[in-house]
CSV table of C-alpha atoms in Angstrom, one decimal:
chain,number,residue,atom,x,y,z
A,251,UNK,CA,25.1,44.0,24.6
A,252,UNK,CA,22.8,44.2,27.7
A,253,UNK,CA,19.8,45.5,25.3
A,254,UNK,CA,20.5,42.6,22.2
A,255,UNK,CA,19.4,39.1,23.0
A,256,UNK,CA,22.4,37.7,21.5
A,257,UNK,CA,26.3,39.5,21.1
A,258,UNK,CA,28.7,37.2,18.9
A,259,UNK,CA,32.4,37.0,18.3
A,260,UNK,CA,32.3,36.7,13.9
A,261,UNK,CA,34.7,36.4,11.1
A,262,UNK,CA,33.7,37.8,7.3
A,263,UNK,CA,33.9,34.4,5.2
A,264,UNK,CA,31.8,34.8,1.5
A,265,UNK,CA,30.5,38.4,0.1
A,266,UNK,CA,28.2,38.1,-2.6
A,267,UNK,CA,28.5,39.4,-5.9
A,268,UNK,CA,27.3,42.7,-6.5
A,269,UNK,CA,23.9,42.8,-7.1
A,270,UNK,CA,22.0,44.5,-9.8
A,271,UNK,CA,19.9,47.2,-8.4
A,272,UNK,CA,16.4,45.4,-8.5
A,273,UNK,CA,18.2,42.3,-6.2
A,274,UNK,CA,16.2,41.3,-2.7
A,275,UNK,CA,18.2,42.2,0.2
A,276,UNK,CA,18.9,38.7,0.7
A,277,UNK,CA,20.8,39.0,-2.1
A,278,UNK,CA,23.4,40.9,-0.6
A,279,UNK,CA,23.3,39.0,2.5
A,280,UNK,CA,27.5,38.6,3.6
A,281,UNK,CA,27.9,35.3,5.0
A,282,UNK,CA,29.9,35.5,9.1
A,283,UNK,CA,31.0,32.4,11.5
A,284,UNK,CA,30.6,32.5,14.2
A,285,UNK,CA,33.9,32.6,16.5
A,286,UNK,CA,32.8,32.9,19.9
A,287,UNK,CA,29.3,34.3,21.5
A,288,UNK,CA,29.7,36.7,24.2
A,289,UNK,CA,25.9,36.6,25.2
A,290,UNK,CA,23.0,34.3,23.6
A,291,UNK,CA,24.8,31.0,22.2
A,292,UNK,CA,22.4,29.1,22.7
A,293,UNK,CA,19.9,30.5,19.9
A,294,UNK,CA,22.5,29.9,17.1
A,295,UNK,CA,21.7,27.1,15.5
A,296,UNK,CA,24.6,24.4,15.7
A,297,UNK,CA,26.1,23.8,11.2
A,298,UNK,CA,25.5,20.2,10.6
A,299,UNK,CA,28.9,18.1,10.7
A,300,UNK,CA,30.1,19.5,13.4
A,301,UNK,CA,31.4,22.9,11.0
A,302,UNK,CA,31.7,26.3,11.8
A,303,UNK,CA,27.7,27.8,13.1
A,304,UNK,CA,27.8,30.8,10.2
A,305,UNK,CA,24.8,33.2,10.3
A,306,UNK,CA,23.9,35.5,7.4
A,307,UNK,CA,23.9,39.4,8.3
A,308,UNK,CA,23.3,42.0,5.2
A,309,UNK,CA,26.5,44.2,5.7
A,310,UNK,CA,28.0,46.7,2.7
A,311,UNK,CA,31.0,47.8,4.1
A,312,UNK,CA,34.6,47.1,2.1
A,313,UNK,CA,36.3,45.1,4.7
A,314,UNK,CA,38.1,41.8,4.0
A,315,UNK,CA,37.2,38.4,4.1
A,316,UNK,CA,38.9,37.5,7.8
A,317,UNK,CA,38.1,40.8,9.1
A,318,UNK,CA,36.6,39.5,12.6
A,319,UNK,CA,33.7,41.6,13.6
A,320,UNK,CA,31.3,42.3,16.8
A,321,UNK,CA,27.6,41.2,16.0
A,322,UNK,CA,24.3,41.6,17.5
A,323,UNK,CA,20.9,39.9,17.0
A,324,UNK,CA,17.4,40.6,18.6
A,325,UNK,CA,14.4,37.8,18.8
A,326,UNK,CA,16.0,34.5,19.3
A,327,UNK,CA,12.9,32.8,17.3
A,328,UNK,CA,13.8,34.5,14.4
A,329,UNK,CA,17.3,36.5,14.9
A,330,UNK,CA,17.1,39.6,12.8
A,331,UNK,CA,21.0,40.7,12.7
A,332,UNK,CA,22.0,44.5,13.0
A,333,UNK,CA,25.1,45.9,11.1
A,334,UNK,CA,27.6,44.0,12.4
A,335,UNK,CA,31.4,46.4,14.2
A,336,UNK,CA,35.1,45.5,12.6
A,337,UNK,CA,36.9,44.7,15.6
A,338,UNK,CA,40.4,44.5,15.9
A,339,UNK,CA,42.0,41.5,18.3
A,340,UNK,CA,42.4,44.2,21.0
A,341,UNK,CA,38.6,45.4,20.6
A,342,UNK,CA,37.4,41.7,20.9
A,343,UNK,CA,39.7,41.2,23.9
A,344,UNK,CA,37.6,44.6,25.9
A,345,UNK,CA,34.1,43.5,24.8
A,346,UNK,CA,34.5,39.9,26.3
A,347,UNK,CA,35.3,40.7,29.2
A,348,UNK,CA,33.0,43.5,29.4
A,349,UNK,CA,30.0,41.2,30.7
A,350,UNK,CA,31.9,40.5,33.7
A,351,UNK,CA,32.1,43.9,35.0
A,352,UNK,CA,29.7,45.1,37.5
A,353,UNK,CA,27.0,47.4,36.8
A,354,UNK,CA,28.3,49.6,38.5
A,355,UNK,CA,30.9,51.6,40.8
A,356,UNK,CA,34.5,52.2,41.3
A,357,UNK,CA,35.2,48.7,39.8
A,358,UNK,CA,33.4,48.9,36.6
A,359,UNK,CA,34.6,52.8,35.8
A,360,UNK,CA,38.6,52.2,36.9
A,361,UNK,CA,38.7,49.4,34.2
A,362,UNK,CA,37.4,51.3,31.6
A,363,UNK,CA,39.7,54.7,32.5
A,364,UNK,CA,42.8,52.1,31.1
A,365,UNK,CA,40.6,52.7,28.2
A,366,UNK,CA,41.1,56.6,27.6
A,367,UNK,CA,42.4,58.0,24.8
A,368,UNK,CA,43.3,54.1,23.4
A,369,UNK,CA,44.9,54.0,19.9
A,370,UNK,CA,41.7,52.0,18.7
A,371,UNK,CA,39.5,55.2,18.5
A,372,UNK,CA,35.9,52.1,19.4
A,373,UNK,CA,37.8,51.5,22.8
A,374,UNK,CA,38.1,55.4,23.7
A,375,UNK,CA,34.7,56.7,22.4
A,376,UNK,CA,33.2,53.1,24.6
A,377,UNK,CA,35.4,54.2,27.4
A,378,UNK,CA,34.6,58.6,27.5
A,379,UNK,CA,30.6,56.7,27.3
A,380,UNK,CA,30.9,54.7,30.1
A,381,UNK,CA,32.3,57.5,32.7
A,382,UNK,CA,29.9,60.1,30.8
A,383,UNK,CA,27.0,59.0,32.3
A,384,UNK,CA,28.3,57.7,36.3
A,385,UNK,CA,28.0,60.0,39.1
A,386,UNK,CA,30.2,62.4,40.2
A,387,UNK,CA,29.5,59.8,43.2
A,388,UNK,CA,31.4,57.5,42.4
A,389,UNK,CA,34.0,59.3,40.6
A,390,UNK,CA,34.3,60.0,44.1
A,391,UNK,CA,35.3,56.6,44.9
A,392,UNK,CA,37.4,56.0,42.3
A,393,UNK,CA,40.0,58.8,43.6
A,394,UNK,CA,42.8,56.3,44.9
A,395,UNK,CA,43.1,54.7,41.7
A,396,UNK,CA,42.4,57.6,39.3
A,397,UNK,CA,46.0,58.6,37.4
A,398,UNK,CA,46.6,61.9,38.0
A,399,UNK,CA,49.3,62.5,36.0
A,400,UNK,CA,47.8,61.4,32.5
A,401,UNK,CA,45.0,63.3,33.1
A,402,UNK,CA,47.0,66.8,32.9
A,403,UNK,CA,49.2,65.6,30.3
A,404,UNK,CA,45.5,65.4,28.7
A,405,UNK,CA,43.8,68.3,29.7
A,406,UNK,CA,46.9,70.4,28.4
A,407,UNK,CA,46.8,68.3,24.3
A,408,UNK,CA,45.0,70.6,22.2
A,409,UNK,CA,43.8,67.3,20.6
A,410,UNK,CA,42.3,66.2,22.6
A,411,UNK,CA,38.5,66.3,22.3
A,412,UNK,CA,36.6,69.1,24.5
A,413,UNK,CA,34.1,66.5,25.5
A,414,UNK,CA,36.9,64.3,27.2
A,415,UNK,CA,38.9,67.5,28.5
A,416,UNK,CA,35.6,68.0,30.3
A,417,UNK,CA,35.1,64.8,32.0
A,418,UNK,CA,39.2,64.7,32.9
A,419,UNK,CA,39.1,68.2,34.2
A,420,UNK,CA,36.6,67.3,36.0
A,421,UNK,CA,38.4,63.9,37.4
A,422,UNK,CA,41.0,66.4,38.6
A,423,UNK,CA,38.5,68.0,40.8
A,424,UNK,CA,38.6,64.3,42.4
A,425,UNK,CA,42.3,63.8,43.1
A,426,UNK,CA,43.7,67.3,41.9
A,427,UNK,CA,45.7,69.0,45.2
A,428,UNK,CA,46.6,72.5,46.2
A,429,UNK,CA,49.6,71.8,43.2
A,430,UNK,CA,47.1,72.1,40.5
A,431,UNK,CA,46.0,75.2,41.3
A,432,UNK,CA,48.1,77.7,39.6
A,433,UNK,CA,48.1,75.3,36.8
A,434,UNK,CA,44.0,75.7,36.8
A,435,UNK,CA,44.4,79.2,36.8
A,436,UNK,CA,46.7,79.5,34.5
A,437,UNK,CA,43.9,78.1,32.1
A,438,UNK,CA,41.6,80.0,32.9
A,439,UNK,CA,43.4,82.9,32.4
A,440,UNK,CA,44.6,82.4,28.8
A,441,UNK,CA,42.6,84.4,26.1
A,442,UNK,CA,43.4,82.3,23.8
A,443,UNK,CA,39.7,79.7,23.4
A,444,UNK,CA,41.7,76.5,22.7
A,445,UNK,CA,43.0,76.3,25.7
A,446,UNK,CA,39.8,77.5,27.6
A,447,UNK,CA,38.0,75.2,26.3
A,448,UNK,CA,35.8,73.3,28.6
A,449,UNK,CA,35.4,76.4,30.8
A,450,UNK,CA,32.9,75.4,32.9
A,451,UNK,CA,34.9,72.2,34.2
A,452,UNK,CA,38.0,74.3,34.4
A,453,UNK,CA,35.9,76.2,36.5
A,454,UNK,CA,34.6,74.2,38.2
A,455,UNK,CA,37.8,71.8,39.4
A,456,UNK,CA,39.8,74.7,39.9
A,457,UNK,CA,36.8,76.0,42.7
A,458,UNK,CA,36.8,72.4,43.7
A,459,UNK,CA,40.8,72.4,44.9
A,460,UNK,CA,40.7,76.6,45.2
A,461,UNK,CA,37.5,76.4,47.6
A,462,UNK,CA,35.7,79.7,48.5
A,463,UNK,CA,39.3,81.7,48.0
A,464,UNK,CA,38.6,81.1,43.9
A,465,UNK,CA,35.7,82.9,44.0
A,466,UNK,CA,37.2,86.4,43.7
A,467,UNK,CA,38.5,85.7,40.3
A,468,UNK,CA,35.5,83.6,39.2
A,469,UNK,CA,33.4,86.9,40.0
A,470,UNK,CA,35.9,89.2,38.6
A,471,UNK,CA,36.4,87.5,35.3
A,472,UNK,CA,32.7,86.3,34.9
A,473,UNK,CA,29.6,87.6,36.8
A,474,UNK,CA,30.4,91.0,37.8
A,475,UNK,CA,32.2,91.7,34.3
A,476,UNK,CA,29.8,93.3,32.1
A,477,UNK,CA,32.0,92.6,28.7
A,478,UNK,CA,32.6,89.0,29.9
A,479,UNK,CA,31.5,87.4,26.8
A,480,UNK,CA,28.4,85.8,27.4
A,481,UNK,CA,29.3,82.0,27.1
A,482,UNK,CA,32.0,82.3,29.7
A,483,UNK,CA,29.7,83.2,32.3
A,484,UNK,CA,27.5,80.8,31.3
A,485,UNK,CA,29.9,78.5,32.1
A,486,UNK,CA,30.9,80.3,35.5
A,487,UNK,CA,27.5,79.5,36.2
A,488,UNK,CA,27.4,76.4,35.4
A,489,UNK,CA,30.5,75.8,37.0
A,490,UNK,CA,29.1,77.3,41.3
A,491,UNK,CA,25.7,75.0,40.1
A,492,UNK,CA,27.9,72.2,39.9
A,493,UNK,CA,29.8,73.1,42.8
A,494,UNK,CA,27.0,73.8,44.8
A,495,UNK,CA,24.4,70.4,44.0
A,496,UNK,CA,27.6,67.8,43.8
A,497,UNK,CA,30.7,69.0,46.7
A,498,UNK,CA,30.7,70.7,50.0
A,499,UNK,CA,33.9,73.1,48.9
A,500,UNK,CA,31.7,76.4,48.9
A,501,UNK,CA,29.6,77.2,51.6
A,502,UNK,CA,26.1,77.2,49.9
A,503,UNK,CA,26.0,81.3,51.3
A,504,UNK,CA,29.0,81.9,50.2
A,505,UNK,CA,28.0,80.6,46.4
A,506,UNK,CA,24.6,82.9,46.3
A,507,UNK,CA,26.8,85.7,46.7
A,508,UNK,CA,28.9,85.3,44.0
A,509,UNK,CA,25.9,84.0,41.6
A,510,UNK,CA,24.0,87.5,43.1
A,511,UNK,CA,26.4,89.7,41.2
A,512,UNK,CA,24.3,88.4,38.5
A,513,UNK,CA,21.4,90.5,38.9
A,514,UNK,CA,23.0,93.8,38.7
A,515,UNK,CA,23.5,92.1,35.3
A,516,UNK,CA,19.3,92.1,34.3
A,517,UNK,CA,19.7,90.3,30.8
A,518,UNK,CA,21.5,87.6,32.4
A,519,UNK,CA,19.8,87.2,35.4
A,520,UNK,CA,17.7,84.7,34.5
A,521,UNK,CA,20.6,82.3,34.4
A,522,UNK,CA,20.9,82.2,38.2
A,523,UNK,CA,17.1,82.6,39.6
A,524,UNK,CA,16.6,79.4,39.5
A,525,UNK,CA,19.7,78.5,41.5
A,526,UNK,CA,18.3,81.1,43.9
A,527,UNK,CA,15.3,79.7,44.3
A,528,UNK,CA,16.1,76.0,44.8
A,529,UNK,CA,18.6,77.5,47.6
A,530,UNK,CA,15.9,79.5,49.1
A,531,UNK,CA,17.5,82.5,48.7
A,532,UNK,CA,14.9,84.8,48.7
A,533,UNK,CA,17.0,88.2,49.9
């Protein structure tokens, strides 16, 4: 919406007959009736005689006449329309609220949190994207309004994608309690690769809640253990990096102690040397 000059909710009212292969592109333009303008309504040319405003868009989809869409246009002097996106009534309600939200902060995130795992895949994906680009500091500001029990349920759900599971684990690191530590430890120890997806966020959440007392488990399983799989060891290193840069759950000295175990694994030591350098550990 921000990057386009015009954003409208419209409905498909006419689709031209199938065109021959050599027909000009404009012959395949469909007619859409503008229902409302989210942005840039002043750039639309009103129809004569008080008729509804219509626009022409190149569209090859098979949605039936009457389907509602979100369409974006650029260049007010000669509007060029991108491919429209079919929208449910719930999605239209969602989209029309977006321009009224603050540009960042907990109030913005609280709105999108309400659409996690939404039945409308467009809304579920969009709400995830908003959190994916939010800094960790804003997640911490959202803590009083986080939906703890739902986060736990989504983390347990094998049908939740790895990227979203990683987000929910990250949020749990903010709003979780000591009562969640045993649950996270059980996930980390589980040999089932499906259950242990997003291991980096899992370890990060565990250490955020358990503190330094959680370091021995991570060291024994992934840092000291030369039989640990590379991906698991890398996930553990990423988690320690996150703890050291974004939280104060564990002292930097204790994190460096854990990282130094990798120096006895020469083929992987290069993974942690940048961290020890950044943390001024010349020991």
